[in-house]
mmCIF file of C-alpha atoms and ligand atoms in Angstrom:
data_model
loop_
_atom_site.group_PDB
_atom_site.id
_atom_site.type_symbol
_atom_site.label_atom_id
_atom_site.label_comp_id
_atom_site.label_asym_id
_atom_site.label_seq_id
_atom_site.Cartn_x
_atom_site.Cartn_y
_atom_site.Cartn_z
ATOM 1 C CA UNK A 10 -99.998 -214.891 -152.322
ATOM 2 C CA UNK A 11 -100.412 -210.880 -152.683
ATOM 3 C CA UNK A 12 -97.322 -209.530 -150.304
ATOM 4 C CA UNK A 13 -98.766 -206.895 -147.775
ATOM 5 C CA UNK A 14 -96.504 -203.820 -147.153
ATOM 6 C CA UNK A 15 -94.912 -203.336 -144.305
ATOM 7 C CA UNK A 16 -96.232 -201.632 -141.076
ATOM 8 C CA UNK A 17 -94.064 -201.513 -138.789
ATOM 9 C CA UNK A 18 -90.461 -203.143 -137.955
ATOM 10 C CA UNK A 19 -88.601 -203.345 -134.649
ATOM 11 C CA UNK A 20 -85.046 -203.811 -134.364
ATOM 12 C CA UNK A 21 -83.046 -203.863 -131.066
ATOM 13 C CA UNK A 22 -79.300 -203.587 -130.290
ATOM 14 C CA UNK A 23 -76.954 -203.847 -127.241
ATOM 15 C CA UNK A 24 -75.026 -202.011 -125.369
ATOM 16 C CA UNK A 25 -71.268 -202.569 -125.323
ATOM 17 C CA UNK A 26 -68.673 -202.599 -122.150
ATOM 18 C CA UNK A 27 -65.101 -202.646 -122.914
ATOM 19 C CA UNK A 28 -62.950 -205.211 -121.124
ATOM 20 C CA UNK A 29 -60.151 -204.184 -122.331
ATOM 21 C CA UNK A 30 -59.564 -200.859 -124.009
ATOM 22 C CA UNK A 31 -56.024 -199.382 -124.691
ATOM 23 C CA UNK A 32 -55.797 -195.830 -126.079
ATOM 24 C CA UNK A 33 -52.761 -194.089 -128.047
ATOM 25 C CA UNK A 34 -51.668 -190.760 -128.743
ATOM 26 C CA UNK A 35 -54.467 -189.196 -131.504
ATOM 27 C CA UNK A 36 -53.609 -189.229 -134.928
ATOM 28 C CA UNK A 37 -53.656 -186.573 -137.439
ATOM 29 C CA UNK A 38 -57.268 -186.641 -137.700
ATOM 30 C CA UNK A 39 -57.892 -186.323 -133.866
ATOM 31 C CA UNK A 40 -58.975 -189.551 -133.338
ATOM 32 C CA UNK A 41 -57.424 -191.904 -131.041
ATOM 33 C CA UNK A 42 -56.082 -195.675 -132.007
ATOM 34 C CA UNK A 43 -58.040 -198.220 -129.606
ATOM 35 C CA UNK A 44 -57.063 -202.116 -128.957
ATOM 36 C CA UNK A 45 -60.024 -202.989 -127.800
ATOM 37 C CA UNK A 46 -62.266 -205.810 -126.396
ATOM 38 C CA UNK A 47 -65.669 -205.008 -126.295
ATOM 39 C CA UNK A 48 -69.115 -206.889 -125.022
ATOM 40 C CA UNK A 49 -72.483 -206.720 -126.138
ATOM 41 C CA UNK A 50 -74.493 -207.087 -122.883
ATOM 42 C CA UNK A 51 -78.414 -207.226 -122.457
ATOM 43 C CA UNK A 52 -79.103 -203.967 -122.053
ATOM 44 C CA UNK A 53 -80.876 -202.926 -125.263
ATOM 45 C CA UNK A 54 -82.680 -199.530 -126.936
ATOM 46 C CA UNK A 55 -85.485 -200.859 -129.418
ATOM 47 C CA UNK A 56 -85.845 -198.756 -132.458
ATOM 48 C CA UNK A 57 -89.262 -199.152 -134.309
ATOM 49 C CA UNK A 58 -89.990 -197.963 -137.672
ATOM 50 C CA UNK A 59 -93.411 -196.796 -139.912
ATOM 51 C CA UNK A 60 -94.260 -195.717 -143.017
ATOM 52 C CA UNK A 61 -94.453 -191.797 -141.947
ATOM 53 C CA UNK A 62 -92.120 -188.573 -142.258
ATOM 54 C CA UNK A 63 -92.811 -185.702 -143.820
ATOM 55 C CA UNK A 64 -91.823 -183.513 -146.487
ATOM 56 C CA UNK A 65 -89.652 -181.171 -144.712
ATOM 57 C CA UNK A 66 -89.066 -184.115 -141.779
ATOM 58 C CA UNK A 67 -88.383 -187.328 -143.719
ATOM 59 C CA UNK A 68 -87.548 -188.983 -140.433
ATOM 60 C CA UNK A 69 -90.031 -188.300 -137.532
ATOM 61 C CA UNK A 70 -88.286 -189.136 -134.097
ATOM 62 C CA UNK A 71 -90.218 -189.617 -130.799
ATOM 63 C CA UNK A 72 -88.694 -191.624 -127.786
ATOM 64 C CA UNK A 73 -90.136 -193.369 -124.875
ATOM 65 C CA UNK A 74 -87.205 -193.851 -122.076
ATOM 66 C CA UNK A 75 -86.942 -196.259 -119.464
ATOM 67 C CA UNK A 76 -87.206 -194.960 -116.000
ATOM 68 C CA UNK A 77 -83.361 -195.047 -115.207
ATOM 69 C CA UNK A 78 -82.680 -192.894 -118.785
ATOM 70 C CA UNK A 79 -82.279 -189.089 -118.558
ATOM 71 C CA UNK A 80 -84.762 -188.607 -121.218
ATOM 72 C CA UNK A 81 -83.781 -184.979 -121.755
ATOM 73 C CA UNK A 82 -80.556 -185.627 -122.145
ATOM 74 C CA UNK A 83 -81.339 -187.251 -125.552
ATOM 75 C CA UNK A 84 -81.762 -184.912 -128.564
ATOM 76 C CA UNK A 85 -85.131 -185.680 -130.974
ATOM 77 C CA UNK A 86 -85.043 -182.306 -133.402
ATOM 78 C CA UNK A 87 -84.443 -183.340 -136.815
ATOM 79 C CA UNK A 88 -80.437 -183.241 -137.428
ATOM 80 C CA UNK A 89 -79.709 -183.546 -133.949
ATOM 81 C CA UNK A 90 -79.313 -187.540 -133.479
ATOM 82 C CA UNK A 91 -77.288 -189.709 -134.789
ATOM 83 C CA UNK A 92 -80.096 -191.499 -136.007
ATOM 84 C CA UNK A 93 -81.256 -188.881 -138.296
ATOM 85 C CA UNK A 94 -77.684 -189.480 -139.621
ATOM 86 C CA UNK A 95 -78.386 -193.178 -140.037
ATOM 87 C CA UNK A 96 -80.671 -192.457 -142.483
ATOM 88 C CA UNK A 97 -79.044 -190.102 -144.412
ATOM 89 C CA UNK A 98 -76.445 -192.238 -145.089
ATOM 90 C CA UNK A 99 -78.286 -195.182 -145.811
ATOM 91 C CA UNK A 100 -80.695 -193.374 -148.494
ATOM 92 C CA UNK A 101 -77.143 -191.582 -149.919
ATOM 93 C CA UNK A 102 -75.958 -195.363 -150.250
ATOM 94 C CA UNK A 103 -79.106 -196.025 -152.286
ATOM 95 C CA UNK A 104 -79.562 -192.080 -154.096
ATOM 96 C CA UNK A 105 -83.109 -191.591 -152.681
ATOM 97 C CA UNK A 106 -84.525 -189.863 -149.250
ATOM 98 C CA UNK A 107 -85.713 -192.061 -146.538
ATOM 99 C CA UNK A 108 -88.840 -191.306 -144.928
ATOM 100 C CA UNK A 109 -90.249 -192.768 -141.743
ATOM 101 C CA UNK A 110 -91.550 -192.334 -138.328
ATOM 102 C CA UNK A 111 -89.251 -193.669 -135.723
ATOM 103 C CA UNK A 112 -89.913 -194.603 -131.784
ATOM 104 C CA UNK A 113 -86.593 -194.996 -129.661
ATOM 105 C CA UNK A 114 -87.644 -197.400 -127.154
ATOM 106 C CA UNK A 115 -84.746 -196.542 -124.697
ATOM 107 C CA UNK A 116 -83.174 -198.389 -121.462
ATOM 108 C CA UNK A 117 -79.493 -197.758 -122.546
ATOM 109 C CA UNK A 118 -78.744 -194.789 -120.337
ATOM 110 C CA UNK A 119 -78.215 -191.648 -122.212
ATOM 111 C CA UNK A 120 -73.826 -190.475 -123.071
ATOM 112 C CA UNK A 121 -72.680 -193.538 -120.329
ATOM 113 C CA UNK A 122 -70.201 -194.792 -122.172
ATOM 114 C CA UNK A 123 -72.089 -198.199 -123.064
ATOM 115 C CA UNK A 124 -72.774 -196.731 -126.683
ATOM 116 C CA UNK A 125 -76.254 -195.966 -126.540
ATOM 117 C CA UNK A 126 -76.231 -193.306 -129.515
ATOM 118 C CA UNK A 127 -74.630 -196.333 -131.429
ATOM 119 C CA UNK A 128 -77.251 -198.786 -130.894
ATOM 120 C CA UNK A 129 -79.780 -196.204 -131.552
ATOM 121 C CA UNK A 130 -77.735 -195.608 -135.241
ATOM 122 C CA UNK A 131 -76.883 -199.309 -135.750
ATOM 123 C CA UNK A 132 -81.035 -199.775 -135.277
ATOM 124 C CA UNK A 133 -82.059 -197.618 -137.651
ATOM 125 C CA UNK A 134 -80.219 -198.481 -140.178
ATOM 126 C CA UNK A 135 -81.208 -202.166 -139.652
ATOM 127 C CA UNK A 136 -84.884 -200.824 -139.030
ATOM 128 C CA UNK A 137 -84.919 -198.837 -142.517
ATOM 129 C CA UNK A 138 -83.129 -201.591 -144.680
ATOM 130 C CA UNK A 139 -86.091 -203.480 -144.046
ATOM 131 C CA UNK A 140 -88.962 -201.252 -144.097
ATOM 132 C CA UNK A 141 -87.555 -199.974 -147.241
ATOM 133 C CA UNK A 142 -86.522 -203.273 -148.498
ATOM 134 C CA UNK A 143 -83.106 -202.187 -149.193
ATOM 135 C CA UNK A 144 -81.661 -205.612 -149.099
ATOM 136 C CA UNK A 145 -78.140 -203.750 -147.911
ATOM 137 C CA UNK A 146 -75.288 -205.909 -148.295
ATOM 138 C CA UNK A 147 -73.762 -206.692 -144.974
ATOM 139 C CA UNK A 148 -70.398 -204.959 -145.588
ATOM 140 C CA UNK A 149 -71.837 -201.735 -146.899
ATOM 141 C CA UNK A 150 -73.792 -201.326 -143.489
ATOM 142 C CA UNK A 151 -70.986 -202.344 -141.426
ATOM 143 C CA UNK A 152 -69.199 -199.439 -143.720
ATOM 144 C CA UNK A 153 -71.941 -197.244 -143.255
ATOM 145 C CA UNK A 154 -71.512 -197.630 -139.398
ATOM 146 C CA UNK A 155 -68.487 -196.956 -139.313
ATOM 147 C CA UNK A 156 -68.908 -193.627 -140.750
ATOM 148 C CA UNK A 157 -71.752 -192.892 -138.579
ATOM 149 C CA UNK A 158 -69.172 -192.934 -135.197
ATOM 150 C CA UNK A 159 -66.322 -195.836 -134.234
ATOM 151 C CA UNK A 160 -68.697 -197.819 -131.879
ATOM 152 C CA UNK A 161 -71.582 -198.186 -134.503
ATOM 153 C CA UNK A 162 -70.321 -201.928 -136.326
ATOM 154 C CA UNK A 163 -69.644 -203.252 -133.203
ATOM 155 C CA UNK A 164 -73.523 -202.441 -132.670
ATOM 156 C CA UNK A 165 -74.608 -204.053 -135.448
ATOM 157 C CA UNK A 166 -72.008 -207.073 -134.866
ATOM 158 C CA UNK A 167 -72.741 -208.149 -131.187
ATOM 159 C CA UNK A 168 -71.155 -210.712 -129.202
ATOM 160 C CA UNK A 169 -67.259 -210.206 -128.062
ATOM 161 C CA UNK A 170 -65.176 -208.726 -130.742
ATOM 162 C CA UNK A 171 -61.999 -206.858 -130.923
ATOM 163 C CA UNK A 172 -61.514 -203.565 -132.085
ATOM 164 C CA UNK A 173 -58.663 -201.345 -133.571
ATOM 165 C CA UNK A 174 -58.096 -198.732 -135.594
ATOM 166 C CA UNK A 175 -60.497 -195.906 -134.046
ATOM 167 C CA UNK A 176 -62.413 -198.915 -132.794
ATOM 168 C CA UNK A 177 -64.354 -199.190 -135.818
ATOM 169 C CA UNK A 178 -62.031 -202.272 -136.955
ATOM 170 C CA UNK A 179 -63.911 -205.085 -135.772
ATOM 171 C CA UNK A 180 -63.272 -208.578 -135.627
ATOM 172 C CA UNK A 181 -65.277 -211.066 -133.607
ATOM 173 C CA UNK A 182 -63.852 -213.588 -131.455
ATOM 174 C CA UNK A 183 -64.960 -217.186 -133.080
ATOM 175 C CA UNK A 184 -63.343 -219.975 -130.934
ATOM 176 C CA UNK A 185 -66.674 -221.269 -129.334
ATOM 177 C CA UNK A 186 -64.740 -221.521 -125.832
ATOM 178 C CA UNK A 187 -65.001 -217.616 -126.119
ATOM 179 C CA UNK A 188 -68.565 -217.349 -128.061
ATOM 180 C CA UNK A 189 -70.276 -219.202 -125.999
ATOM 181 C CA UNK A 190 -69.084 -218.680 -122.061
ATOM 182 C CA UNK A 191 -71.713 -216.006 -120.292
ATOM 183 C CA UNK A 192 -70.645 -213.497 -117.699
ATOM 184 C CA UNK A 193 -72.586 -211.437 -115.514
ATOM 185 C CA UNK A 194 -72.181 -208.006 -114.926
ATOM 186 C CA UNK A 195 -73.459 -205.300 -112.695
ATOM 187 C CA UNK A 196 -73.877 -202.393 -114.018
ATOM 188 C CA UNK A 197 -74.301 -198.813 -112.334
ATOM 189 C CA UNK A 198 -75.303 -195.683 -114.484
ATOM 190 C CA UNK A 199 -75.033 -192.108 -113.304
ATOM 191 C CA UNK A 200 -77.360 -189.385 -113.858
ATOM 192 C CA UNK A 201 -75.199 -187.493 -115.536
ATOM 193 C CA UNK A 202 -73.551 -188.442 -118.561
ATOM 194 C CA UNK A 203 -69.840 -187.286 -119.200
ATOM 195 C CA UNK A 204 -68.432 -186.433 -123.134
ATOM 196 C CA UNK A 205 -66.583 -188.681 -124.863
ATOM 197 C CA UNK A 206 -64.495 -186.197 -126.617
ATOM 198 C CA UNK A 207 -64.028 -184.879 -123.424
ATOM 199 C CA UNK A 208 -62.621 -187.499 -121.668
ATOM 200 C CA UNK A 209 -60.138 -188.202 -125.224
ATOM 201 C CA UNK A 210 -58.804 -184.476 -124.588
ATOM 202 C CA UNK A 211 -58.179 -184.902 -121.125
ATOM 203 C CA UNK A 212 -56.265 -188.694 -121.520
ATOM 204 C CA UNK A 213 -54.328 -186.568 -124.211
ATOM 205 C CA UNK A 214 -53.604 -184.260 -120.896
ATOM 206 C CA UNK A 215 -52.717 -186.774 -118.341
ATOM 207 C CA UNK A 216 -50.615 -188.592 -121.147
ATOM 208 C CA UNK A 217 -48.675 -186.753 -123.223
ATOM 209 C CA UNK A 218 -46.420 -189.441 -123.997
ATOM 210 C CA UNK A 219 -48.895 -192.222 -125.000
ATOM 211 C CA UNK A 220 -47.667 -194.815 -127.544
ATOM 212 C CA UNK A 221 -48.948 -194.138 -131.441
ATOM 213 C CA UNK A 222 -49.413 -197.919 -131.517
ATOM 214 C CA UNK A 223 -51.983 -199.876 -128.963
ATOM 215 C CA UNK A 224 -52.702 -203.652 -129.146
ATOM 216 C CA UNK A 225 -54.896 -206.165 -126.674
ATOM 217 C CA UNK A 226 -52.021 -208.009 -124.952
ATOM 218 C CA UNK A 227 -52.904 -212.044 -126.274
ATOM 219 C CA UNK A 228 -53.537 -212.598 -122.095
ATOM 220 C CA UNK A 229 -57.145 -211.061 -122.495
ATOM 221 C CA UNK A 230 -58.116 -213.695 -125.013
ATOM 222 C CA UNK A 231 -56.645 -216.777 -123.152
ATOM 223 C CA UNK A 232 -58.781 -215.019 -119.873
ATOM 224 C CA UNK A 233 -61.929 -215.142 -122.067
ATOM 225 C CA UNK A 234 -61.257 -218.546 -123.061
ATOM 226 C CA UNK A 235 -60.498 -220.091 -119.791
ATOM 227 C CA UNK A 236 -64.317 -219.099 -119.256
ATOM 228 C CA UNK A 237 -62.729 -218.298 -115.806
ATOM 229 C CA UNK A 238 -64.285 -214.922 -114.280
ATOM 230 C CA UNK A 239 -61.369 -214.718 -111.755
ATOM 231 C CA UNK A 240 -59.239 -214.695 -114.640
ATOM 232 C CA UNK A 241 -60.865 -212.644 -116.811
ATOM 233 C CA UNK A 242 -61.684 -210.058 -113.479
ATOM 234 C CA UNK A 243 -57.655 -209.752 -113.142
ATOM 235 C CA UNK A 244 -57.096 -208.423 -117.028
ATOM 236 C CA UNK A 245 -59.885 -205.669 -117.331
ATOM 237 C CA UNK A 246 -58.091 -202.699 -118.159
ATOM 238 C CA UNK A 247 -59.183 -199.180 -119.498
ATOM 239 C CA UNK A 248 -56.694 -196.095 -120.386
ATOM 240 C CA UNK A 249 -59.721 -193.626 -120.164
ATOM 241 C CA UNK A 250 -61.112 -194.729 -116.797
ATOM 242 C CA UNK A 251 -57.889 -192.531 -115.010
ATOM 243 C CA UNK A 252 -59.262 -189.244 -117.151
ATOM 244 C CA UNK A 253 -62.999 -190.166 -116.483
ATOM 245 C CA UNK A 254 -62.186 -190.435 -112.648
ATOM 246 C CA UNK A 255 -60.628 -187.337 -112.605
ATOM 247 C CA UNK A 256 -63.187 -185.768 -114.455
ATOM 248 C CA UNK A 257 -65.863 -187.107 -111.985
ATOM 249 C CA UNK A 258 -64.223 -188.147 -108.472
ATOM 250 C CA UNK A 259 -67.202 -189.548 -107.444
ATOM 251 C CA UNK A 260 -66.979 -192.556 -109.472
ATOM 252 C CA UNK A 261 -64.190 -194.099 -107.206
ATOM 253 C CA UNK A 262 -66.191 -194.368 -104.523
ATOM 254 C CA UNK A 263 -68.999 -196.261 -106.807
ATOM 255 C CA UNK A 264 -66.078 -198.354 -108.230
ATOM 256 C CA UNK A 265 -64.755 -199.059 -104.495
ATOM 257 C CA UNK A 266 -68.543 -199.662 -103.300
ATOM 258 C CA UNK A 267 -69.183 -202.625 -105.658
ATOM 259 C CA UNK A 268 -65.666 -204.684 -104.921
ATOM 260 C CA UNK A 269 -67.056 -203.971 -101.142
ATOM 261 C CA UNK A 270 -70.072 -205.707 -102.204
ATOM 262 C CA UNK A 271 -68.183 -208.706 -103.484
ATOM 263 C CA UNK A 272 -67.984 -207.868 -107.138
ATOM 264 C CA UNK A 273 -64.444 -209.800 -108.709
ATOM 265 C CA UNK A 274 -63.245 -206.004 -110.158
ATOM 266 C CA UNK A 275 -65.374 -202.958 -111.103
ATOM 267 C CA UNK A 276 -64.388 -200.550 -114.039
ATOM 268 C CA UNK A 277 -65.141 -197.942 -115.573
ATOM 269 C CA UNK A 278 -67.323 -198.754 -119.073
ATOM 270 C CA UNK A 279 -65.568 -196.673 -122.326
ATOM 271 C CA UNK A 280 -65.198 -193.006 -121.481
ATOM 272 C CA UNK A 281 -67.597 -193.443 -118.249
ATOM 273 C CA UNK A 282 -69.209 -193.071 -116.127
ATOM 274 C CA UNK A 283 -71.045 -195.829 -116.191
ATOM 275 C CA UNK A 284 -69.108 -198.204 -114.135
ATOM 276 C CA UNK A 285 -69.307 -202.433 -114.517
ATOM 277 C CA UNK A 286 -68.764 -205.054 -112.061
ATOM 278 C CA UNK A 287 -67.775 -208.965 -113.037
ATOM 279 C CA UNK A 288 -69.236 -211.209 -111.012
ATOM 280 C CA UNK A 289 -68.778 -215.351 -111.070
ATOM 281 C CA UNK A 290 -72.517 -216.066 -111.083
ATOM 282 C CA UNK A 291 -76.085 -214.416 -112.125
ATOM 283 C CA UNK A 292 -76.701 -215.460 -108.166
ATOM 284 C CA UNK A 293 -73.313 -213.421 -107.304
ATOM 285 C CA UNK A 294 -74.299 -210.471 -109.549
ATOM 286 C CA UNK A 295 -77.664 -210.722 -107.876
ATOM 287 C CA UNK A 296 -76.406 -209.827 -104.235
ATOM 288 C CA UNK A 297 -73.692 -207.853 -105.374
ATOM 289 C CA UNK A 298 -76.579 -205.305 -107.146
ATOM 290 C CA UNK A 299 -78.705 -205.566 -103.943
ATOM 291 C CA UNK A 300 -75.688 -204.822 -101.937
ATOM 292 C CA UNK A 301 -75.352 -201.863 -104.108
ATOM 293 C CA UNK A 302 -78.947 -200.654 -104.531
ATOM 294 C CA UNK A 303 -79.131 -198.506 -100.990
ATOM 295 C CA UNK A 304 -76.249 -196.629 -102.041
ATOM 296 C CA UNK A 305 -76.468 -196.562 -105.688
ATOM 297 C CA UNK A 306 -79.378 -195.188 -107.681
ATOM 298 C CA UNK A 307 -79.633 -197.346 -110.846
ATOM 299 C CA UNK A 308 -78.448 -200.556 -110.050
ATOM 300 C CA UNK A 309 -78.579 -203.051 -113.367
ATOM 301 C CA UNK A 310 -77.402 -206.607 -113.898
ATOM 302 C CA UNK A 311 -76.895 -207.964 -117.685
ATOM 303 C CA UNK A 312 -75.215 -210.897 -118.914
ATOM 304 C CA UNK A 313 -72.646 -210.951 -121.974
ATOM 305 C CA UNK A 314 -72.165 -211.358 -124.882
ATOM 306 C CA UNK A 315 -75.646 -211.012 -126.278
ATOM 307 C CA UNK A 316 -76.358 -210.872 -130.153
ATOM 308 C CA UNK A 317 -75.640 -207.640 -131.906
ATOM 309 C CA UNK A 318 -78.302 -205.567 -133.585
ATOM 310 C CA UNK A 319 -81.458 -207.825 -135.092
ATOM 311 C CA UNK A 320 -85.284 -207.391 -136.312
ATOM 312 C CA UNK A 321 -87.567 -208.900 -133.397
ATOM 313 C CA UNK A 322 -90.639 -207.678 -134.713
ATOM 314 C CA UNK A 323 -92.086 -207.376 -138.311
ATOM 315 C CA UNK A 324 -95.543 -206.841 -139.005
HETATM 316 O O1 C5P B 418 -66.501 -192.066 -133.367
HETATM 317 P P1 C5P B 418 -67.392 -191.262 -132.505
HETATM 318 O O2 C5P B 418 -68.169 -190.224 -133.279
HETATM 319 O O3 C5P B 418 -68.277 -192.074 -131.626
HETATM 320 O O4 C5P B 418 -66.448 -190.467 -131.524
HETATM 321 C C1 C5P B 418 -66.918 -189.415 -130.702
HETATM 322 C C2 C5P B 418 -65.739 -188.587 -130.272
HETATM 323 O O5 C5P B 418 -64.906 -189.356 -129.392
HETATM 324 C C3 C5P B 418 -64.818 -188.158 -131.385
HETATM 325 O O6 C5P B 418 -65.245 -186.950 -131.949
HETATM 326 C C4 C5P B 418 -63.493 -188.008 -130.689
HETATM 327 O O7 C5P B 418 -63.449 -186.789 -129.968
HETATM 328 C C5 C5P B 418 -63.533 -189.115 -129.654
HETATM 329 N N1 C5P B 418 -62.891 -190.363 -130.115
HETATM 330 C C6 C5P B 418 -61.511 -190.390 -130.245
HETATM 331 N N2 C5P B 418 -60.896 -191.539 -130.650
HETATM 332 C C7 C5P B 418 -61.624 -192.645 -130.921
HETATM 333 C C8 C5P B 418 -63.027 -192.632 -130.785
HETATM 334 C C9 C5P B 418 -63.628 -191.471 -130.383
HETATM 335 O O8 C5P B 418 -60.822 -189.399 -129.999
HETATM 336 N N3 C5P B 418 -60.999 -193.758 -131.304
#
């Protein structure tokens, strides 16, 4: 049998929440230690890839956003996304230049703090080590993420995981009790994004006396386990949603409209402002989003955890 090449592969990857996310004081290089817990949920970007790029433009980048996604708030000009990093690093790895055309199929909304950039990065380089037939060992791509930005191996890993170090320490949780429970979330985007780094500097500013060290306290893991959402609604925790409120006031009143509407506890997602609501049942999340949707703009529910990054189409 004559192989035919490839024409086109699709890859799609999650976005993450954090349940859990403790933040200490930033180390010598700036960055910030994280105990985290973070979710994949099923909210995903699709990255497809073709034999294509130029010369001058080895990677060709187009995007096609969902309706809820600020499409212009996502850069395409070569250099300018992280996916244009992606494969950079992933033809350095392998001493040769990477061309391609590649489509951004996006629903993830656009700097929310549910690491869209990261699934787009975590895609690609999934996306090119099989259009290229790369045959990347696993750990070099989880090492190549994590140069790429601190959310990108949790991309590519999926499921619930913790993380440490800058947060690109990742270890998944195994004990099935944990794997395999599902929880439903509602999720509510904003319009307009808010920085990460941004939100860093001005935790740094609200807490100058933040530990060096930060762990997940071992209660967050027995609340996964007990498969309980009550439970689990009663240990979400994140350091940066106090910065990311004051940064954008408005998100209180989001975060107080959905535990109106029912929801077991609303936070904020990462550095915001997309804000997530636990719910006990896809029929709870259900009425808690249609509570939501007059007042709200985006209203979204996703379950969790979902796989991490993966091929769904190959032809
Ligand atoms: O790692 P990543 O490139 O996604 O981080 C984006 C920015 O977020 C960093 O430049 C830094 O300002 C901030 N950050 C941080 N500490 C972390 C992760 C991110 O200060 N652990």
């Amino acid at each position: 049998m004559t192989s035919q090449p490839v024409r086109s592969v699709t890859v799609r990857a999650p976005a993450k929440i954090n349940l859990y996310l403790a933040v200490g004081a930033p180390r010598p290089d700036g960055f910030h230690p994280l105990g985290t817990v973070y979710q994949a949920i099923g909210l995903y970007d699709d990255v497809t890839v073709r034999p294509g790029g130029s010369g001058t433009v080895p990677l060709r980048v187009t995007l096609d956003a969902a309706d809820h996604v600020e499409a212009d708030a996502v850069p395409l000009a070569p250099g300018t996304n992280l996916v244009h990093r992606a494969a950079q690093l992933l033809g350095a790895h392998h001493g040769r230049t990477l061309r391609a055309d590649l489509l951004i199929d996006k629903a993830i909304p656009v700097a929310g703090g549910l690491a869209g950039g990261s699934a787009d990065a975590a895609a690609t380089l999934v996306a090119l080590d099989r259009l290229h037939d790369l045959e990347t060992p696993d750990d070099d791509l989880l090492a190549i993420a994590a140069e790429l930005g601190s959310d990108v191996p949790f991309s590519l890993l999926g499921g619930t995981a913790a993380g440490v170090g800058r947060g690109e320490l990742v270890t998944p949780y195994v004990d099935p009790a944990i794997a395999e429970a599902t929880w439903w979330w509602v999720v509510v985007p904003s319009r307009e994004g808010l920085s990460t780094p941004r939100v860093f500097a001005h935790y740094d500013r609200l807490r100058p006396d933040a530990a060096e060290e930060v762990v997940v306290p071992d209660r967050v893991m027995a609340a996964l386990a007990s498969q309980d959402p009550t439970v689990l609604a009663a240990v979400l925790h994140n350091d940066l949603q106090l910065p990311a409120l004051d940064l954008r006031p408005d998100l209180v009143g989001v975060l107080e409209a959905g535990e109106e509407a029912g929801a077991l506890r609303g936070i904020v997602s990462g550095s915001g402002p997309t804000c997530v609501f636990l719910c006990a049942s896809g029929d709870h999340a259900r009425e808690v989003a249609d509570r939501l949707r007059p007042s709200c703009e985006v209203v979204l529910v996703a379950t969790g955890p979902v796989a991490g990054t993966h091929r769904v189409e190959y032809v």
